[in-house]
Coordinates of C-alpha atoms and ligand atoms in Angstrom, one line a residue:
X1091 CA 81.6 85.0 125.4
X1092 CA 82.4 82.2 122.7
X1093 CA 85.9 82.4 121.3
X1094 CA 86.1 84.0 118.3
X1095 CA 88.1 81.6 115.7
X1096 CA 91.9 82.9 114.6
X1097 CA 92.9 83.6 111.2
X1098 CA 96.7 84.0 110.2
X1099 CA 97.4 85.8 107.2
X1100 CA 101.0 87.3 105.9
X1101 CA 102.3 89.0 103.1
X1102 CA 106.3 88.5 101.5
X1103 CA 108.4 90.7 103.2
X1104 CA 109.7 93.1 100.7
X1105 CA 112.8 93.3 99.9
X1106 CA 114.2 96.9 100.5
X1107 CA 116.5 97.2 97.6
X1108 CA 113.9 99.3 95.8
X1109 CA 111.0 101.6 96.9
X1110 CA 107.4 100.5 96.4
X1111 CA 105.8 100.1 93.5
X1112 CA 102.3 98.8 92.6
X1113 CA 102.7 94.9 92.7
X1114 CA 103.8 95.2 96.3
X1115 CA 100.5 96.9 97.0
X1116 CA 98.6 94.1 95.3
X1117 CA 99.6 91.8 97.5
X1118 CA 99.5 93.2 100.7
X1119 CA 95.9 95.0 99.3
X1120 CA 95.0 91.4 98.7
X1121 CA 95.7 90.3 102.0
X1122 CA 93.7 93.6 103.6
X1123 CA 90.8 93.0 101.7
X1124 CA 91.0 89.3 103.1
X1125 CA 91.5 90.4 107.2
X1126 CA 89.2 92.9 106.9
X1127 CA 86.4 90.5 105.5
X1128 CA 87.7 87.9 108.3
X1129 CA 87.4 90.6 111.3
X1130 CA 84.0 91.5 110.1
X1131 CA 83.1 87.7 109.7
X1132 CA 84.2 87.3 113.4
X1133 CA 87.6 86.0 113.6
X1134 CA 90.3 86.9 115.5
X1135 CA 92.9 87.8 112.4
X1136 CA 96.7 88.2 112.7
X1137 CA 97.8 89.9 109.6
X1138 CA 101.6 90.5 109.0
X1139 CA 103.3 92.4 106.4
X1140 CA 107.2 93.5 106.8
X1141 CA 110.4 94.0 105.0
X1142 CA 113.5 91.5 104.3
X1143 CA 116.4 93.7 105.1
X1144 CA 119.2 90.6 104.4
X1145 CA 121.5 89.6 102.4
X1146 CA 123.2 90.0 98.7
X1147 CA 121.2 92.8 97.0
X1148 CA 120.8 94.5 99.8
X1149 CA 124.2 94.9 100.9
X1150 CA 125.0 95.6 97.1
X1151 CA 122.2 98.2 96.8
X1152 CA 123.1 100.3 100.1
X1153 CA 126.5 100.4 98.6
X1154 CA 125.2 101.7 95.4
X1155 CA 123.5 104.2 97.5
X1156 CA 126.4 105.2 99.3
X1157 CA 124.5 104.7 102.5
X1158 CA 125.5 102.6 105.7
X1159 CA 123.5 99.3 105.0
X1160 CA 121.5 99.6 108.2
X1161 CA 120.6 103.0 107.4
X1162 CA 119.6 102.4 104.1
X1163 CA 117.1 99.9 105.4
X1164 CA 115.9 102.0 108.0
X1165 CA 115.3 104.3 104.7
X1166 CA 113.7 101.8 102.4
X1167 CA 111.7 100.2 105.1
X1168 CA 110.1 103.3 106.2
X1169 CA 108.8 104.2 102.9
X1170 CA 107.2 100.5 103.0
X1171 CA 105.4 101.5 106.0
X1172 CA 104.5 105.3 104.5
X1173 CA 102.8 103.2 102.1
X1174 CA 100.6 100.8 104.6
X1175 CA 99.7 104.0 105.6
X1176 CA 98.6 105.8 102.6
X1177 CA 97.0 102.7 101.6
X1178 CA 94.9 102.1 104.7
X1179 CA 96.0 98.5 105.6
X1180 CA 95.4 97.1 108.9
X1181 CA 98.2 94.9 109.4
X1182 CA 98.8 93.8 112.9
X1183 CA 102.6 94.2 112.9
X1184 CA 105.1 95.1 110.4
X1185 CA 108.1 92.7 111.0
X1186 CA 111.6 93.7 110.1
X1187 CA 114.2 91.4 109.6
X1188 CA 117.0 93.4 111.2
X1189 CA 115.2 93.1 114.7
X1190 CA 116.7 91.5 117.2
X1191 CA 113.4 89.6 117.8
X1192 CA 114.1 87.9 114.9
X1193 CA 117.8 87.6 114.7
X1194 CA 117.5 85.3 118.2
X1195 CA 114.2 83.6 116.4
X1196 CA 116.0 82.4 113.3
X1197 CA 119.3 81.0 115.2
X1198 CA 116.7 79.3 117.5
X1199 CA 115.1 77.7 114.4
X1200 CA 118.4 76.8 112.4
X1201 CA 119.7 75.4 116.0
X1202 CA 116.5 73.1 115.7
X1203 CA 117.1 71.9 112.6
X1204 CA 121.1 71.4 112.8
X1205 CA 120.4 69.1 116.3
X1206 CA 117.8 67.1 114.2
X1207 CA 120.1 66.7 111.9
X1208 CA 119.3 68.3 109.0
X1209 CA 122.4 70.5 108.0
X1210 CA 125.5 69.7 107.1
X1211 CA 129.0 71.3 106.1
X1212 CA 130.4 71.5 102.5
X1213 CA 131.3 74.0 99.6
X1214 CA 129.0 75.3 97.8
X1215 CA 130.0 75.6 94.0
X1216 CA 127.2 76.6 91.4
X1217 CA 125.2 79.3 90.2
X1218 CA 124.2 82.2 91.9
X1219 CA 121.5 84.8 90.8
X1220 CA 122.0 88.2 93.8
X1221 CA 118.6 89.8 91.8
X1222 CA 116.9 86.5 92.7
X1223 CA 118.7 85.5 95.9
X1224 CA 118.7 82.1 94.4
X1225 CA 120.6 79.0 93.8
X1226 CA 120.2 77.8 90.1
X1227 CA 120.9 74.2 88.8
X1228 CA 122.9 74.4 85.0
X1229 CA 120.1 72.6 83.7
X1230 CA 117.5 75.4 84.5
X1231 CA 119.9 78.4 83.0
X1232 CA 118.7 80.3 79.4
X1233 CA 121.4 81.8 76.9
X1234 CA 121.1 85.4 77.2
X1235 CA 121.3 87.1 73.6
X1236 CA 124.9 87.7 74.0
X1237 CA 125.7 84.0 75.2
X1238 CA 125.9 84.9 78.4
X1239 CA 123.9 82.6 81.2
X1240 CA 121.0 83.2 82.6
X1241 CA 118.2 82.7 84.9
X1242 CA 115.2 81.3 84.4
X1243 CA 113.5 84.7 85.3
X1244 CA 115.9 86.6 83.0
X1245 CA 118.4 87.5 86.0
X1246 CA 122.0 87.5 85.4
X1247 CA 124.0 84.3 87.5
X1248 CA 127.4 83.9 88.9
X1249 CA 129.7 81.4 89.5
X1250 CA 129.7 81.1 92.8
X1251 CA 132.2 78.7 95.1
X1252 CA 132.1 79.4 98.6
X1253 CA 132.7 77.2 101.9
X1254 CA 128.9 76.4 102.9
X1255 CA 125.9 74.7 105.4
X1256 CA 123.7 72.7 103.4
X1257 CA 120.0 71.7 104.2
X1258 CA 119.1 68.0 103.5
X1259 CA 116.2 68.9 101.1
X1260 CA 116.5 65.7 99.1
X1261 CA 115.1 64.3 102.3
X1262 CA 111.7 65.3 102.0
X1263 CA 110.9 64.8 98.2
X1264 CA 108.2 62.0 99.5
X1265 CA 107.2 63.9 102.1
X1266 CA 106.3 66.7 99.8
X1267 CA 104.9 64.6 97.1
X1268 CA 102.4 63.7 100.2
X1269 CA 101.3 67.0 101.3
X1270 CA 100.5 68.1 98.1
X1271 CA 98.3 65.2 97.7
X1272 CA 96.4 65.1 101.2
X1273 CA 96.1 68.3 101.0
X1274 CA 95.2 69.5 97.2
X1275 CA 94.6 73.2 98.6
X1276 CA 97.8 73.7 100.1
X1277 CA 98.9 75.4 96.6
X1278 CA 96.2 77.6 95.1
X1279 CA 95.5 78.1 91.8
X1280 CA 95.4 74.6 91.4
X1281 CA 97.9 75.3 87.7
X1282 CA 100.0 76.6 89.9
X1283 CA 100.2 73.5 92.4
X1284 CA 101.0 71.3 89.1
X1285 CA 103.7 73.5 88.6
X1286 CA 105.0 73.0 91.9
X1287 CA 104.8 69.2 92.2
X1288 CA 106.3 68.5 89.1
X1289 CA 108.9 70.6 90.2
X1290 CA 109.6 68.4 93.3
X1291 CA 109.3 65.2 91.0
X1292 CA 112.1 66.2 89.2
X1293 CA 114.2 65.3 91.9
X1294 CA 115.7 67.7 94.7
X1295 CA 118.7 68.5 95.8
X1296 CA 120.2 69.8 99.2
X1297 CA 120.2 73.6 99.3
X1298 CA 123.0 76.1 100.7
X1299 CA 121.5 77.5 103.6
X1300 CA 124.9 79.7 104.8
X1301 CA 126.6 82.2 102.6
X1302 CA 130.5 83.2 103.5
X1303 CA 131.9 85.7 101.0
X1304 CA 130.0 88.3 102.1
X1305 CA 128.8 89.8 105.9
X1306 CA 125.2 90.7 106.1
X1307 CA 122.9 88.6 107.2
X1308 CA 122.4 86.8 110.7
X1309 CA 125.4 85.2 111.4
X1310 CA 125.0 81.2 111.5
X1311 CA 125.3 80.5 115.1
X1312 CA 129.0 79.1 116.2
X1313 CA 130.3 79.4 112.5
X1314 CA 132.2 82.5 112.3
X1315 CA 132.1 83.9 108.7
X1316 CA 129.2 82.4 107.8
X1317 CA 125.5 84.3 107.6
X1318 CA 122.1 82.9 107.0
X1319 CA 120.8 82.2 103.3
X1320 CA 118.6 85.6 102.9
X1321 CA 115.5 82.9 102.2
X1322 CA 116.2 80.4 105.5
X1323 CA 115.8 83.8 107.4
X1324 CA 112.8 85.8 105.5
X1325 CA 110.9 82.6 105.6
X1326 CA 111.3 82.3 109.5
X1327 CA 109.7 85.8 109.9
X1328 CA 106.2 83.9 109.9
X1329 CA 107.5 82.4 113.1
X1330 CA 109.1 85.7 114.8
X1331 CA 105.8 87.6 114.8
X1332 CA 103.9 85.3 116.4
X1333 CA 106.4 85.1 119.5
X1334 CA 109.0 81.7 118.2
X1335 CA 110.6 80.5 119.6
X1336 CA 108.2 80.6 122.5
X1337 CA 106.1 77.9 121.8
X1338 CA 103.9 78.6 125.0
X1339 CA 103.7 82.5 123.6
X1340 CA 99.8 83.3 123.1
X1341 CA 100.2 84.4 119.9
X1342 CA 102.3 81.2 118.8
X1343 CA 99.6 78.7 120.7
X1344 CA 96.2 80.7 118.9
X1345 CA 98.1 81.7 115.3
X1346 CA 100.3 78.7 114.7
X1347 CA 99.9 77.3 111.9
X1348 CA 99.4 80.0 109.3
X1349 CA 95.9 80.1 107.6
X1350 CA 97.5 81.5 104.1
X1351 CA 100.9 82.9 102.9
X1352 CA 99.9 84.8 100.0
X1353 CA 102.8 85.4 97.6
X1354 CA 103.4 86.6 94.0
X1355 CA 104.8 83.7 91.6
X1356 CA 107.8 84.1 91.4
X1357 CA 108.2 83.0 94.9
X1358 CA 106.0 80.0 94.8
X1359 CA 109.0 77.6 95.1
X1360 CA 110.2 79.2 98.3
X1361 CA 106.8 78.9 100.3
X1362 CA 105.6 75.7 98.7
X1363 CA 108.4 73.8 98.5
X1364 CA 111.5 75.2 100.9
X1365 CA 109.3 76.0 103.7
X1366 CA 107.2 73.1 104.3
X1367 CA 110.5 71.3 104.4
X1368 CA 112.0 73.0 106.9
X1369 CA 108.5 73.3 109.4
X1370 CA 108.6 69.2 108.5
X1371 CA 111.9 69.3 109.7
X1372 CA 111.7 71.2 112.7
X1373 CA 108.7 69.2 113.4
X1374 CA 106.0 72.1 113.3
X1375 CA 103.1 71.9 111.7
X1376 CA 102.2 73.2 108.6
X1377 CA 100.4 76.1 106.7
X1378 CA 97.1 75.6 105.6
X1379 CA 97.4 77.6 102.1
X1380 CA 100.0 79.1 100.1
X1381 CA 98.5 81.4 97.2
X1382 CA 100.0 82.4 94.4
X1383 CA 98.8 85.6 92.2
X1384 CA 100.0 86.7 89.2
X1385 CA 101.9 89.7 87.6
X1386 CA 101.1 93.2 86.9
X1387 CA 102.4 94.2 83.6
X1388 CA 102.0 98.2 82.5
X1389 CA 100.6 99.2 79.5
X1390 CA 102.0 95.5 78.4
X1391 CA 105.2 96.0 79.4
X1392 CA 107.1 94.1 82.0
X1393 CA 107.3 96.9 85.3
X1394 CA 111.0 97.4 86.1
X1395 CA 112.9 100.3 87.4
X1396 CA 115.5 99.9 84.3
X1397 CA 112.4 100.9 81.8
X1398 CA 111.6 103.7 84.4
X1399 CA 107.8 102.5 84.0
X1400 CA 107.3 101.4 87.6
X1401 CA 103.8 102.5 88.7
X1402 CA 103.7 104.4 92.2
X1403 CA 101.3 103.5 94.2
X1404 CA 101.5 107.2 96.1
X1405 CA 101.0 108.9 92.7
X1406 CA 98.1 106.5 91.7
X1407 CA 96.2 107.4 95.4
X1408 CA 96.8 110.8 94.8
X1409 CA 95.6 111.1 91.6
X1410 CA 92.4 109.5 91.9
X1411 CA 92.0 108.3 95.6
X1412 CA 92.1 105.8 97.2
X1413 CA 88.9 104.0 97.3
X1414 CA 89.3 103.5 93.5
X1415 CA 92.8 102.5 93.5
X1416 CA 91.4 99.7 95.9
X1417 CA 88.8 98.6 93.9
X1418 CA 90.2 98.7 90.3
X1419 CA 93.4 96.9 91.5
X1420 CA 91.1 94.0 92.9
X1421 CA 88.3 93.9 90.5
X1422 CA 90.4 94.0 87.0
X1423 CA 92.0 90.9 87.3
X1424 CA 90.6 87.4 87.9
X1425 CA 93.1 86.9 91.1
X1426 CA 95.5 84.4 90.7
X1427 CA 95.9 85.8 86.8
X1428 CA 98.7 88.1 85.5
X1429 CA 96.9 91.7 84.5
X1430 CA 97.9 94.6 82.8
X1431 CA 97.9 98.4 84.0
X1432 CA 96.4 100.7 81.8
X1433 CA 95.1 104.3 83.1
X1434 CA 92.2 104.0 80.4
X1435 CA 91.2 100.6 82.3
X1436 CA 91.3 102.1 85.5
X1437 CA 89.1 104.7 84.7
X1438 CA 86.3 103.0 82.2
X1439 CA 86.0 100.3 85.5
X1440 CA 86.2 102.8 87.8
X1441 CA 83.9 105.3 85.9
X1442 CA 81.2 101.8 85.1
X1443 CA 81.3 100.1 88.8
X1444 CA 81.6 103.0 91.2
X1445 CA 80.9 106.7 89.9
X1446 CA 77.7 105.4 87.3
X1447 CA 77.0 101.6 89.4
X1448 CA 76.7 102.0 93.1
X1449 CA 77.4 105.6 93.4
X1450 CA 74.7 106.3 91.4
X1451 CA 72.2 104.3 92.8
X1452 CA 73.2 105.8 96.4
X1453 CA 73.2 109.2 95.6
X1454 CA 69.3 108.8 94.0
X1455 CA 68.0 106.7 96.4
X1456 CA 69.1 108.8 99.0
X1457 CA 67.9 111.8 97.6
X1458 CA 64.9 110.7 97.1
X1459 CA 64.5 109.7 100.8
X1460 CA 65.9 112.8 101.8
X1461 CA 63.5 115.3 99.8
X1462 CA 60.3 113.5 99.4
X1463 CA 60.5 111.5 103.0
X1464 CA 61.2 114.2 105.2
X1465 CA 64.7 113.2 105.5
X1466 CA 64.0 109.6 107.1
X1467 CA 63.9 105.9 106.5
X1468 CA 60.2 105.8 105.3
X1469 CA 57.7 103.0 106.4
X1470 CA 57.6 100.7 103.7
X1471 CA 54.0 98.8 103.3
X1472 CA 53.0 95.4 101.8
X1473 CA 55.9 94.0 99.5
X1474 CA 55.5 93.4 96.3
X1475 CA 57.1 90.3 94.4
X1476 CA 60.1 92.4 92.9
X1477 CA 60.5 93.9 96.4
X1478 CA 60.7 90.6 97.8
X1479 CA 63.1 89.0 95.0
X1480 CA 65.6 91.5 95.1
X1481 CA 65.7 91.8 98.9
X1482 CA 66.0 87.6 98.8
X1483 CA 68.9 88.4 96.9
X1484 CA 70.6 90.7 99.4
X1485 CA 69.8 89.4 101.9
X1486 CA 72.1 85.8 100.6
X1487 CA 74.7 88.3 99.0
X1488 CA 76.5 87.6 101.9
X1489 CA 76.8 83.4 101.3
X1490 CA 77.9 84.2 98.3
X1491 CA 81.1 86.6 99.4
X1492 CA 81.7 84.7 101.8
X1493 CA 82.1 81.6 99.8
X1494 CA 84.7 83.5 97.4
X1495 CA 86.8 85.1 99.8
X1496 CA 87.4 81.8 101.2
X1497 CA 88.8 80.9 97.9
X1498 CA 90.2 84.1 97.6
X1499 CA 88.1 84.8 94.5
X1500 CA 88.4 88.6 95.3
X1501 CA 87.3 89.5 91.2
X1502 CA 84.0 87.0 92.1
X1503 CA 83.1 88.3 94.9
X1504 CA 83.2 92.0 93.7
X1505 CA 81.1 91.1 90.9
X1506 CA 78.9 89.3 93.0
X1507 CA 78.2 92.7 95.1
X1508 CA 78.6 95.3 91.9
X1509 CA 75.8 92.9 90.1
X1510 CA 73.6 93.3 93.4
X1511 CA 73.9 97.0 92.7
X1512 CA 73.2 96.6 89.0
X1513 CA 69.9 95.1 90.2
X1514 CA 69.4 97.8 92.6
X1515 CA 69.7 100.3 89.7
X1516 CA 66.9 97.9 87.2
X1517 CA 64.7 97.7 89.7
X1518 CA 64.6 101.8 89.9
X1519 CA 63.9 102.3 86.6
X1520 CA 61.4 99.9 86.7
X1521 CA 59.8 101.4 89.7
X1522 CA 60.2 105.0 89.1
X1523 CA 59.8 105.7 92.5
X1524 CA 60.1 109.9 91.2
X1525 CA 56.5 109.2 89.6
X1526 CA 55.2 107.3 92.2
X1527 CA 55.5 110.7 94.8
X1528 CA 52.2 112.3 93.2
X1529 CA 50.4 108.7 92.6
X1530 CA 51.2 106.3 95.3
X1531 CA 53.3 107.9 97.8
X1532 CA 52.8 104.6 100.3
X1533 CA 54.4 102.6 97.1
X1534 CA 57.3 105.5 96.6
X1535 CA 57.9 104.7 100.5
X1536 CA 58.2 101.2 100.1
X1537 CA 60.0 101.3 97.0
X1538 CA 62.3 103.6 98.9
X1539 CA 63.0 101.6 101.8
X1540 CA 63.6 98.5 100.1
X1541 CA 66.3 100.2 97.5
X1542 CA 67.8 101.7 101.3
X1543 CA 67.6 98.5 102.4
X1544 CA 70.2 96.9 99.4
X1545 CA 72.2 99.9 99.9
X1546 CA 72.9 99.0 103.4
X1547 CA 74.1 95.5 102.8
X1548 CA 76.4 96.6 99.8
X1549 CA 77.9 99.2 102.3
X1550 CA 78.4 96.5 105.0
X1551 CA 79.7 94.4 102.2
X1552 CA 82.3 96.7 100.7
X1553 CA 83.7 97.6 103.5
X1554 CA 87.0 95.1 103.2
X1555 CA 87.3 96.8 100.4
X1556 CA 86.7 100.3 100.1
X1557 CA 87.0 101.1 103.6
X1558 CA 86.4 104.7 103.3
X1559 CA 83.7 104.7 100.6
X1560 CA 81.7 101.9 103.1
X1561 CA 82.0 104.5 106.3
X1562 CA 80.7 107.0 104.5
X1563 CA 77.7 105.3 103.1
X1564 CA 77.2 103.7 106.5
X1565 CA 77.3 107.0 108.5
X1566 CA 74.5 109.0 105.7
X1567 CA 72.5 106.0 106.7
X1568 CA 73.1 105.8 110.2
X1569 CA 74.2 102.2 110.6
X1570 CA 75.6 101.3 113.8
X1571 CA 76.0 97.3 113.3
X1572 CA 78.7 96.6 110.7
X1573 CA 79.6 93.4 110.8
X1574 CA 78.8 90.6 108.7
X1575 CA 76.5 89.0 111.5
X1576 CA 74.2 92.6 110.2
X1577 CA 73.6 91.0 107.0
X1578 CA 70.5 89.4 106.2
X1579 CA 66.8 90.2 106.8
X1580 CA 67.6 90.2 111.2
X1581 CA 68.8 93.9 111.1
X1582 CA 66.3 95.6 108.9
X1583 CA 66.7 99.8 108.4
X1584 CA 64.7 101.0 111.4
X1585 CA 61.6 103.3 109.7
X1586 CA 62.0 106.7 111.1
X1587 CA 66.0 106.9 111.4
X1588 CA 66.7 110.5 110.2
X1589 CA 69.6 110.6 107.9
X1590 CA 72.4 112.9 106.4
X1591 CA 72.0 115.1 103.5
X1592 CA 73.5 112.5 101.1
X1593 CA 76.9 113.5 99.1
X1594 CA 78.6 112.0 96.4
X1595 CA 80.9 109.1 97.0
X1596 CA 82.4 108.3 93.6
X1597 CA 83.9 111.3 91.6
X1598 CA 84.1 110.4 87.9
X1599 CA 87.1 110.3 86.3
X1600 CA 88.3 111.9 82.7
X1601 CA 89.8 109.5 80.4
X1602 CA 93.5 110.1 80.0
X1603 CA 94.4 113.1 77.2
X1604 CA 95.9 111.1 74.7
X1605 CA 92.5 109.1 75.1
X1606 CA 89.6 111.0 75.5
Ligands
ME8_2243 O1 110.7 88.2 96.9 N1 103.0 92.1 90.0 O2 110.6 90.3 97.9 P1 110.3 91.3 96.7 C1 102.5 91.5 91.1 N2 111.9 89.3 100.0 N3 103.1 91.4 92.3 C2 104.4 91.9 92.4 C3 105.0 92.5 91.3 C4 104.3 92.6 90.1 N4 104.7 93.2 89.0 N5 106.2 92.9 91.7 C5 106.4 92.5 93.0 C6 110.9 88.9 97.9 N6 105.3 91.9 93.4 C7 111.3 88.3 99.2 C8 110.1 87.7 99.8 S1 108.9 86.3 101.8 C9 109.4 85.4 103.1 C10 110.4 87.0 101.2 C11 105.0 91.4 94.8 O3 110.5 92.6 97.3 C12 104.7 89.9 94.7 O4 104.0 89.5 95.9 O5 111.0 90.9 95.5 C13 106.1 89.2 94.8 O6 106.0 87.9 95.3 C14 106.7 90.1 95.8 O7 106.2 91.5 95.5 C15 108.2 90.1 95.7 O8 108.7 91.1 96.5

């Protein structure tokens, strides 16, 4: 058997100071979307998702809650994993920071880079942002309208002065500047890489790794009173999962190095900067890609739980299922762009792509097979030139996926399959395959088999993302190979293969009231 090639893909582990809202299905959705197309493209994928459970906030939001901290993670996390669930992910594992797996993972790691030499002890005096777990220089602060000081991202700062361990990041400013030269991909969007290497440009400065006025967090090994910096220890959880410190652990020797963290922006600078230094430092090798997507935004206005206009993902699924939820959320936004949430968006490209596009052109193809062809994949005779273009099409469909997923062009590659079906639908109106029952029924039949034929590689094709839509085209047709190696003009529809009184897949959806 030849080995199948690994893939390593992880999400940010959410914090748990809040439940789950719709930009933490995004990403995680993103990543699916991505291991599913790897898995039916023949890799071996390791997908990890999880939940940071450290730190500042945390602590502050049990508190708030009036719940014992570990509890309240146990709580928060939970509904994190409700939601893998309800949203069909197939993530490998679902790492938790408050493991004990990872508690003896991250010493092990900070242990490495103190005996390299890396860390060193001081006082840590500066600003302090606990909604961003993150250090800010003065330079970087905004006025706030009353004059008070703020982050960059808006967050409130403190003055924080506290006995500390400090990483020697000024250290690898070179270093950096290299990687992000030999290796243009390493930040994608490309903007966003300029953003980051001009960042590093500017000059960097050691960074507070330890925190000591305050108790959760995985203490710093031998230094009583001091815990981990919430970051050194989230960003270690792409080591845990695959079995570090175990070097010789299977998982570390065929997943190591990651093939993509895909993030959000506004933790860019953690992955693309922090985290390379400390792998260079530890002397492991490197990712191969950090992405960066944008922002959701609802009806134009920033999502926070302070407006009370976060958008729940469990209400969204219920509402109008989850096949569209997966779709709209990956084919509205060019990814890597911010994007805005509107229910009238969500249902006109709902409503366009799946219940009038492909829906449509399932649901008459295959009644037409199943009334007029005895309920079975008909014979189909010589092919005509429009036959043969659109099933030249199809049949390189899956190139052309292929080559966006790699660079995660999830909106491309979409279109790329939704204009396939838009073909599909031309071609039956220019065939008219209901007129051709009576006058040509050997042309109906070929007509028939060649539209079956498209329908079969768009099912294959969206099955990374609409899972459920894709079985169910799949089973009415009776496919048994699903995988990508199916694609192409190999695997033809077998003439004869009885199949299933076709039912809708796509419901349409009503534009909202205050719309229609
Ligand atoms: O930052 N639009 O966790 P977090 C798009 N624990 N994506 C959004 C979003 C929005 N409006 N809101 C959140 C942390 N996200 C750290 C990560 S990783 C080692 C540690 C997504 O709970 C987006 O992916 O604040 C963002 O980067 C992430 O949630 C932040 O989640």
């Amino acid at each position: 058997m030849t080995k199948r090639p690994a893939y390593y893909i992880t999400t940010p582990i959410y914090y748990v100071n809040d439940v789950p809202h719709i930009g933490h299905a995004y990403t995680t959705l993103a990543c699916d979307v991505l291991a599913r197309f790897k898995r039916l493209d023949g890799y071996n994928v390791m997908f990890l998702t999880g939940t940071d459970e450290h730190g500042q906030k945390i602590e502050q939001s049990a508190e708030k809650a009036g719940v014992a901290t570990q509890a309240y993670c146990d709580q928060v996390s939970e509904r994190f994993q409700e939601l893998a669930k309800a949203m069909n992910f197939s993530n490998d594992q679902f790492i938790r920071t408050t493991e004990e797996r990872h508690k003896k993972s991250v010493q092990h790691f900070w242990n490495v880079l103190q005996d390299k030499g890396f860390i060193y002890e001081d006082t840590y005096a500066g600003w302090y942002s606990v909604r961003d777990e993150a250090f800010y220089a003065e330079k970087e602060l905004l006025e706030g309208e009353g004059g008070e000081k703020l982050a960059p991202t808006g967050a409130p700062v403190e003055w924080v002065e506290e006995p500390s361990f400090f990483f020697k990041l000024s250290n690898f400013e070179d270093q950096l500047l290299k990687l992000y030269e030999t290796q243009p991909d390493f930040v994608m969007p490309k903007s966003r890489m300029n953003e980051v290497r001009s960042f590093v440009k500017g000059g960097l400065e050691d960074l507070s790794i330890s925190r000591s006025s305050f108790q959760w967090g995985v203490p710093v090994p031998g230094q009583d009173g001091h815990v981990m910096y919430v970051w050194i220890d989230a960003l270690a959880n792409y080591l845990t999962a695959i079995g570090y410190p175990d070097q010789a652990d299977e998982l570390y020797q065929k997943f190591w190095p990651a093939n993509i963290h895909m993030v959000g922006k506004d933790i860019l600078r953690f992955h693309a900067v922090y985290w390379p230094a400390f792998l260079m430092a530890a002397g492991l090798p490197l990712p191969e890609r950090v992405f960066a997507h944008g922002w959701w935004t609802n009806e134009g206005q920033k999502i926070s739980k302070s407006l009370g206009n976060v958008i729940d993902p469990f209400e969204l699924i219920e509402t109008y299922g989850l096949d569209a939820v997966r779709f709209f959320l990956m084919r509205e936004v060019p990814f890597g762009n911010d994007g805005d949430f509107s229910r009238r968006g969500f249902v006109l490209t709902c409503n366009a792509n799946l219940a009038k596009g492909l829906g449509n052109l399932a649901q008459r193809t295959l009644s037409m097979v199943y009334k007029n062809c005895d309920a079975q994949i008909p014979n189909p005779g010589e092919l005509s030139n429009e036959d043969k273009k659109i099933l030249v099409s199809i049949d390189n469909l899956g190139d052309v996926v292929r080559g966006h997923m790699d660079r995660q062009e999830f909106h491309l590659a979409i279109e790329a399959i939704f204009a396939q079906a838009a073909a599909g639908d031309k071609y039956i109106t220019v065939q008219e395959p209901w007129k051709l029952r009576k006058t040509d029924p050997a042309r109906m039949n070929t007509v028939l088999y060649t539209l079956c034929e498209v329908i079969r590689q768009l099912a294959i094709l969206i099955q990374p993302i609409m899972p459920d839509a894709a079985a169910k085209l799949l089973d009415m047709l009776k496919i048994k190979n699903r995988t990508f190696d199916a694609l192409g003009p190999e695997q033809r529809l077998q003439p004869g293969t009885s199949i299933d009184k076709p039912e809708g897949i796509f419901p349409q959806f009503e534009l909202p009231a205050e719309e229609a």
